[in-house]
Coordinates of N, CA and C in Angstrom, one line a residue:
M1 N 7.1 -18.9 -29.4 CA 6.3 -18.7 -28.4 C 6.9 -18.7 -26.9
I2 N 6.4 -17.8 -26.1 CA 6.9 -17.7 -24.8 C 6.2 -18.5 -24.1
D3 N 7.1 -19.3 -23.1 CA 6.4 -20.4 -22.4 C 6.2 -19.9 -20.9
H4 N 7.0 -19.1 -20.3 CA 6.6 -18.4 -19.0 C 7.6 -17.1 -19.0
T5 N 6.9 -16.4 -17.9 CA 8.1 -15.1 -17.7 C 7.8 -15.0 -16.1
G6 N 8.5 -14.0 -15.6 CA 8.5 -13.9 -14.0 C 9.0 -12.3 -13.7
I7 N 8.9 -12.2 -12.7 CA 8.9 -10.7 -12.1 C 9.8 -11.0 -10.8
I8 N 10.6 -10.1 -10.2 CA 11.0 -10.0 -9.2 C 10.5 -9.0 -8.2
V9 N 10.1 -9.5 -7.0 CA 9.6 -8.7 -6.1 C 10.3 -8.7 -4.5
S10 N 10.0 -7.3 -4.0 CA 10.6 -7.0 -2.7 C 10.1 -7.7 -1.5
D11 N 8.7 -8.0 -1.5 CA 7.9 -8.3 -0.4 C 7.3 -9.5 -1.1
F12 N 7.8 -10.9 -1.0 CA 7.3 -12.1 -1.6 C 5.9 -12.4 -0.9
E13 N 5.6 -12.4 0.1 CA 4.1 -12.8 0.6 C 3.3 -11.7 0.2
Q14 N 3.4 -10.4 0.3 CA 2.5 -9.4 0.1 C 2.2 -9.7 -1.6
S15 N 3.2 -9.8 -2.5 CA 3.0 -9.8 -3.7 C 2.4 -11.1 -4.2
K16 N 2.5 -12.1 -3.4 CA 1.9 -13.5 -3.8 C 0.5 -13.0 -3.4
K17 N 0.0 -12.7 -2.5 CA -1.7 -12.2 -2.3 C -1.9 -11.3 -3.1
F18 N -1.1 -10.2 -3.5 CA -1.7 -9.4 -4.7 C -1.9 -10.0 -5.9
Y19 N -1.0 -11.0 -6.3 CA -1.2 -11.6 -7.7 C -2.3 -12.7 -7.6
A20 N -2.3 -13.6 -6.4 CA -3.5 -14.6 -6.3 C -4.9 -13.9 -6.4
N21 N -5.2 -12.7 -5.8 CA -6.3 -11.9 -5.8 C -6.6 -11.3 -7.4
T22 N -5.8 -10.6 -7.7 CA -6.1 -9.9 -9.2 C -5.7 -10.8 -10.3
L23 N -5.0 -12.0 -10.1 CA -5.2 -12.9 -11.4 C -6.2 -13.9 -11.3
A24 N -6.8 -14.0 -10.3 CA -8.0 -14.9 -10.2 C -9.1 -14.5 -11.1
T25 N -9.0 -13.2 -11.5 CA -10.1 -12.8 -12.2 C -10.2 -13.2 -13.4
I26 N -8.8 -13.5 -13.9 CA -8.4 -14.0 -15.4 C -8.5 -15.4 -15.4
G27 N -8.7 -16.4 -14.4 CA -8.6 -17.7 -14.2 C -7.4 -18.3 -13.8
Y28 N -6.5 -17.5 -13.5 CA -5.1 -17.8 -12.7 C -5.3 -18.2 -11.5
T29 N -4.5 -19.3 -11.0 CA -4.4 -19.6 -9.8 C -3.0 -19.8 -9.3
L30 N -2.6 -19.8 -8.2 CA -1.2 -20.1 -7.7 C -1.2 -21.7 -7.6
I31 N -0.3 -22.2 -8.5 CA -0.2 -23.7 -8.9 C 0.8 -24.3 -7.6
T32 N 2.1 -23.6 -7.9 CA 3.2 -24.1 -7.1 C 4.0 -23.2 -6.4
E33 N 4.6 -23.4 -5.4 CA 5.4 -22.8 -4.5 C 6.8 -23.7 -4.5
I34 N 7.7 -22.9 -4.5 CA 9.1 -23.3 -4.3 C 10.1 -22.5 -3.3
P35 N 10.4 -23.1 -2.1 CA 11.2 -22.1 -1.4 C 12.6 -21.9 -1.9
A36 N 13.2 -21.1 -1.1 CA 14.7 -20.6 -1.5 C 15.4 -21.9 -1.0
S37 N 15.1 -22.6 -0.2 CA 15.6 -23.8 0.3 C 16.2 -24.9 -0.7
I38 N 15.1 -24.9 -1.7 CA 15.1 -25.7 -2.8 C 15.7 -25.3 -4.0
T39 N 15.4 -24.0 -4.3 CA 15.9 -23.4 -5.4 C 17.3 -22.7 -5.3
G40 N 17.5 -22.7 -4.0 CA 19.1 -22.4 -3.7 C 19.4 -20.7 -3.8
D41 N 18.2 -20.0 -4.1 CA 18.4 -18.6 -4.3 C 17.0 -17.8 -3.8
A42 N 16.1 -18.1 -4.2 CA 14.8 -17.2 -3.9 C 13.7 -18.0 -3.7
D43 N 12.6 -17.5 -3.1 CA 11.3 -18.2 -3.0 C 10.6 -18.1 -4.5
V44 N 9.9 -18.8 -4.8 CA 9.3 -18.5 -6.1 C 7.8 -19.2 -6.1
A45 N 6.7 -18.6 -6.6 CA 5.3 -18.9 -6.7 C 5.1 -18.8 -8.3
G46 N 4.5 -19.9 -8.7 CA 4.1 -20.0 -10.1 C 2.8 -19.9 -10.1
F47 N 2.0 -18.9 -11.0 CA 0.7 -18.9 -11.2 C 0.3 -19.0 -12.7
G48 N -0.7 -19.9 -12.9 CA -1.2 -20.2 -14.4 C -2.8 -20.7 -14.4
E49 N -2.9 -21.3 -15.3 CA -4.2 -22.2 -15.6 C -4.1 -23.4 -16.2
N50 N -5.0 -24.4 -15.6 CA -4.7 -25.9 -16.4 C -3.7 -26.8 -15.6
G51 N -3.1 -26.0 -14.5 CA -1.9 -26.9 -13.8 C -0.5 -26.6 -14.6
K52 N -0.7 -25.6 -15.3 CA 0.5 -25.1 -15.9 C 1.1 -23.8 -15.5
P53 N 1.9 -23.3 -14.5 CA 2.4 -22.0 -14.1 C 3.2 -21.5 -15.4
D54 N 2.7 -20.3 -15.7 CA 3.6 -19.7 -16.5 C 3.8 -18.2 -16.5
F55 N 3.4 -17.8 -15.1 CA 3.8 -16.6 -14.6 C 4.4 -16.5 -13.2
W56 N 5.5 -16.3 -12.9 CA 6.4 -16.6 -11.8 C 6.6 -15.0 -11.0
V57 N 6.5 -15.3 -9.8 CA 6.8 -14.2 -8.8 C 8.0 -14.8 -8.0
I58 N 9.0 -14.1 -8.1 CA 10.4 -14.3 -7.4 C 10.8 -13.2 -6.3
S59 N 11.1 -13.9 -5.2 CA 11.8 -12.9 -4.1 C 13.0 -12.5 -4.3
G60 N 13.4 -11.2 -4.3 CA 14.6 -10.6 -4.4 C 14.5 -9.1 -4.5
T61 N 15.6 -8.4 -5.3 CA 15.7 -7.1 -5.6 C 14.6 -6.9 -6.8
P62 N 13.7 -6.1 -6.8 CA 12.9 -6.0 -7.7 C 13.7 -5.5 -9.1
N63 N 13.1 -5.9 -10.3 CA 13.6 -5.5 -11.7 C 13.6 -4.0 -11.7
K64 N 14.6 -3.4 -12.2 CA 14.8 -2.1 -12.7 C 15.3 -2.0 -14.0
P65 N 14.5 -1.3 -14.5 CA 13.1 -0.6 -14.5 C 12.3 -1.8 -14.4
P66 N 11.1 -1.3 -13.8 CA 9.9 -2.7 -13.5 C 9.5 -3.2 -14.8
L67 N 8.9 -4.3 -14.7 CA 8.7 -4.9 -16.1 C 7.1 -4.5 -16.5
H68 N 6.7 -4.7 -17.7 CA 5.4 -4.7 -18.3 C 5.1 -6.2 -18.5
V69 N 3.9 -6.8 -18.1 CA 3.3 -8.1 -18.3 C 1.8 -7.8 -18.7
A70 N 1.5 -8.3 -19.8 CA 0.0 -8.2 -20.6 C -0.6 -9.8 -20.6
F71 N -1.7 -9.9 -20.0 CA -2.3 -11.1 -19.9 C -3.6 -11.0 -21.0
R72 N -3.7 -11.7 -22.0 CA -4.8 -11.7 -22.9 C -6.1 -12.3 -22.4
V73 N -7.1 -11.7 -22.3 CA -8.5 -12.4 -21.9 C -9.4 -12.3 -22.9
N74 N -10.4 -13.1 -22.8 CA -11.5 -13.2 -23.7 C -12.8 -12.3 -23.7
S75 N -12.8 -11.3 -22.7 CA -14.0 -10.6 -22.6 C -13.5 -8.9 -21.8
R76 N -14.2 -8.0 -22.2 CA -14.0 -6.7 -21.6 C -14.4 -6.6 -20.2
D77 N -15.5 -7.6 -19.8 CA -15.8 -7.7 -18.6 C -14.8 -8.1 -17.8
I78 N -14.1 -9.1 -18.3 CA -12.8 -9.6 -17.5 C -11.8 -8.5 -17.2
V79 N -11.4 -7.7 -18.2 CA -10.5 -6.5 -18.0 C -11.1 -5.6 -16.7
D80 N -12.3 -5.1 -17.0 CA -12.9 -4.6 -16.0 C -12.8 -5.1 -14.5
A81 N -12.8 -6.5 -14.3 CA -12.9 -7.2 -13.1 C -11.4 -7.3 -12.6
F82 N -10.5 -7.4 -13.6 CA -9.2 -7.3 -13.3 C -8.7 -6.1 -12.8
H83 N -9.1 -5.0 -13.2 CA -8.5 -3.6 -13.0 C -9.3 -3.6 -11.3
K84 N -10.4 -3.9 -11.2 CA -11.0 -3.5 -9.7 C -10.5 -4.4 -8.9
A85 N -10.1 -5.7 -9.2 CA -9.6 -6.6 -8.2 C -7.9 -6.0 -7.9
G86 N -7.3 -5.6 -8.6 CA -6.0 -5.1 -8.7 C -5.9 -3.8 -7.8
L87 N -6.9 -3.1 -7.8 CA -6.9 -2.0 -7.0 C -7.5 -2.4 -5.7
T88 N -8.2 -3.3 -5.6 CA -8.6 -3.7 -4.1 C -7.4 -4.4 -3.5
A89 N -6.9 -5.3 -4.1 CA -5.7 -6.0 -3.7 C -4.2 -5.1 -3.4
G90 N -4.5 -3.9 -3.8 CA -3.4 -2.7 -3.2 C -2.6 -2.1 -4.3
G91 N -2.9 -2.7 -5.6 CA -2.4 -2.0 -6.6 C -2.6 -0.7 -7.0
S92 N -1.9 0.2 -7.7 CA -2.3 1.5 -8.2 C -2.7 1.5 -9.6
D93 N -3.8 2.4 -10.1 CA -4.2 2.6 -11.3 C -3.1 2.9 -12.4
N94 N -2.8 2.3 -13.3 CA -2.1 2.8 -14.4 C -2.7 3.0 -15.9
G95 N -4.0 2.9 -15.7 CA -4.6 3.2 -17.0 C -6.0 2.4 -16.5
Q96 N -7.1 3.3 -16.6 CA -8.5 2.7 -16.3 C -8.9 1.8 -17.6
P97 N -9.7 0.9 -17.3 CA -10.3 0.1 -18.4 C -10.8 0.8 -19.4
G98 N -10.5 0.5 -20.7 CA -11.0 1.3 -21.9 C -10.3 0.9 -23.3
L99 N -10.9 1.4 -24.2 CA -10.4 1.3 -25.6 C -8.8 2.1 -25.7
R100 N -8.1 1.4 -26.4 CA -6.8 2.1 -26.8 C -6.7 2.1 -28.2
L101 N -7.4 2.9 -29.0 CA -7.5 3.0 -30.3 C -6.3 3.2 -31.1
H102 N -5.0 3.7 -30.4 CA -3.8 3.9 -31.0 C -3.2 2.5 -31.2
Y103 N -3.5 1.5 -30.6 CA -3.1 0.1 -31.0 C -3.8 -0.7 -32.1
H104 N -5.3 -0.6 -31.8 CA -6.1 -1.1 -32.6 C -7.5 -0.9 -32.3
P105 N -8.8 -1.0 -33.3 CA -9.9 -0.7 -32.7 C -10.8 -1.3 -31.8
N106 N -10.0 -2.6 -31.4 CA -10.9 -3.5 -30.5 C -9.7 -3.6 -29.2
Y107 N -8.8 -2.9 -29.1 CA -7.5 -3.1 -28.2 C -8.3 -2.4 -26.7
Y108 N -8.9 -3.4 -25.9 CA -9.5 -2.8 -24.7 C -8.7 -3.3 -23.6
A109 N -8.1 -2.5 -22.8 CA -7.3 -2.9 -21.8 C -7.3 -2.0 -20.4
A110 N -6.6 -2.5 -19.3 CA -6.7 -1.9 -18.0 C -5.2 -2.2 -17.4
F111 N -4.8 -1.3 -17.0 CA -3.3 -1.4 -16.3 C -3.1 -1.0 -14.6
I112 N -2.6 -2.0 -14.1 CA -2.0 -2.0 -12.5 C -0.9 -1.8 -12.5
R113 N -0.3 -1.1 -11.4 CA 1.1 -1.1 -10.9 C 1.0 -2.0 -9.8
D114 N 1.8 -3.0 -9.6 CA 2.1 -3.8 -8.2 C 2.9 -2.8 -7.0
A115 N 3.3 -3.2 -6.0 CA 4.0 -2.6 -5.1 C 5.5 -2.2 -5.3
D116 N 5.8 -3.1 -6.3 CA 7.3 -2.6 -7.0 C 7.3 -1.7 -8.3
G117 N 6.1 -1.6 -8.7 CA 6.2 -0.6 -10.0 C 5.8 -1.5 -11.1
H118 N 5.8 -2.9 -11.2 CA 5.7 -3.6 -12.0 C 4.3 -3.2 -13.0
N119 N 4.3 -3.2 -14.3 CA 3.0 -2.7 -14.9 C 2.3 -3.9 -15.2
I120 N 1.2 -4.4 -14.7 CA 0.4 -5.5 -15.1 C -0.9 -5.2 -15.9
E121 N -1.1 -5.8 -17.1 CA -2.1 -5.3 -18.0 C -2.7 -6.6 -18.2
A122 N -4.2 -6.4 -18.4 CA -5.3 -7.4 -19.0 C -5.8 -6.5 -20.3
V123 N -5.9 -7.5 -21.2 CA -6.2 -6.9 -22.6 C -7.0 -7.9 -23.3
C124 N -8.2 -7.2 -23.9 CA -9.1 -8.1 -24.8 C -9.1 -7.5 -26.0
H125 N -8.9 -8.4 -27.1 CA -8.6 -7.9 -28.5 C -9.9 -8.4 -29.3
L126 N -11.1 -8.6 -28.7 CA -12.3 -8.9 -29.4 C -13.1 -7.7 -29.2
P127 N -14.1 -7.9 -30.1 CA -14.9 -6.6 -30.4 C -16.0 -6.7 -29.1

C-alpha cells in the first residue's frame, strides 16, 4: 500500500496554488507546509484529507521525465470538476473527462498537466 507520494516543482508558490485549487474538488486541502529552513533542503507542502497529507509538492528541479499521479474519486461529477478546476488554475488539458474503455468499462478519467508537465489524473471506477 502506498502511504504518500510527491512531485518536485520549479515554482513552489505557483504550484501550491494550482494544487490547492485543483485538489479541492476531490476533497483535498493543504494540510501542512514545511520550509527549507526546517527540511534542510526544500520547501514542501502536504495535501490530503482527514488531516493526513499523502501528496507532497516539493520545491526544486522538477522530475524528468515528469510524473503521473492518479487520484481515485467516487463520482464522475468529481472527475469533471477536477478537470475544470485544473484548467482554471492554469493547468493544460491532457485528456478530457470521459470513459477509457481500453482500461475497463467503467474507467472514467480526466488528465491535467501542471506547469512542470506532471500528468495529474482523477479517475472514477464506478458505473
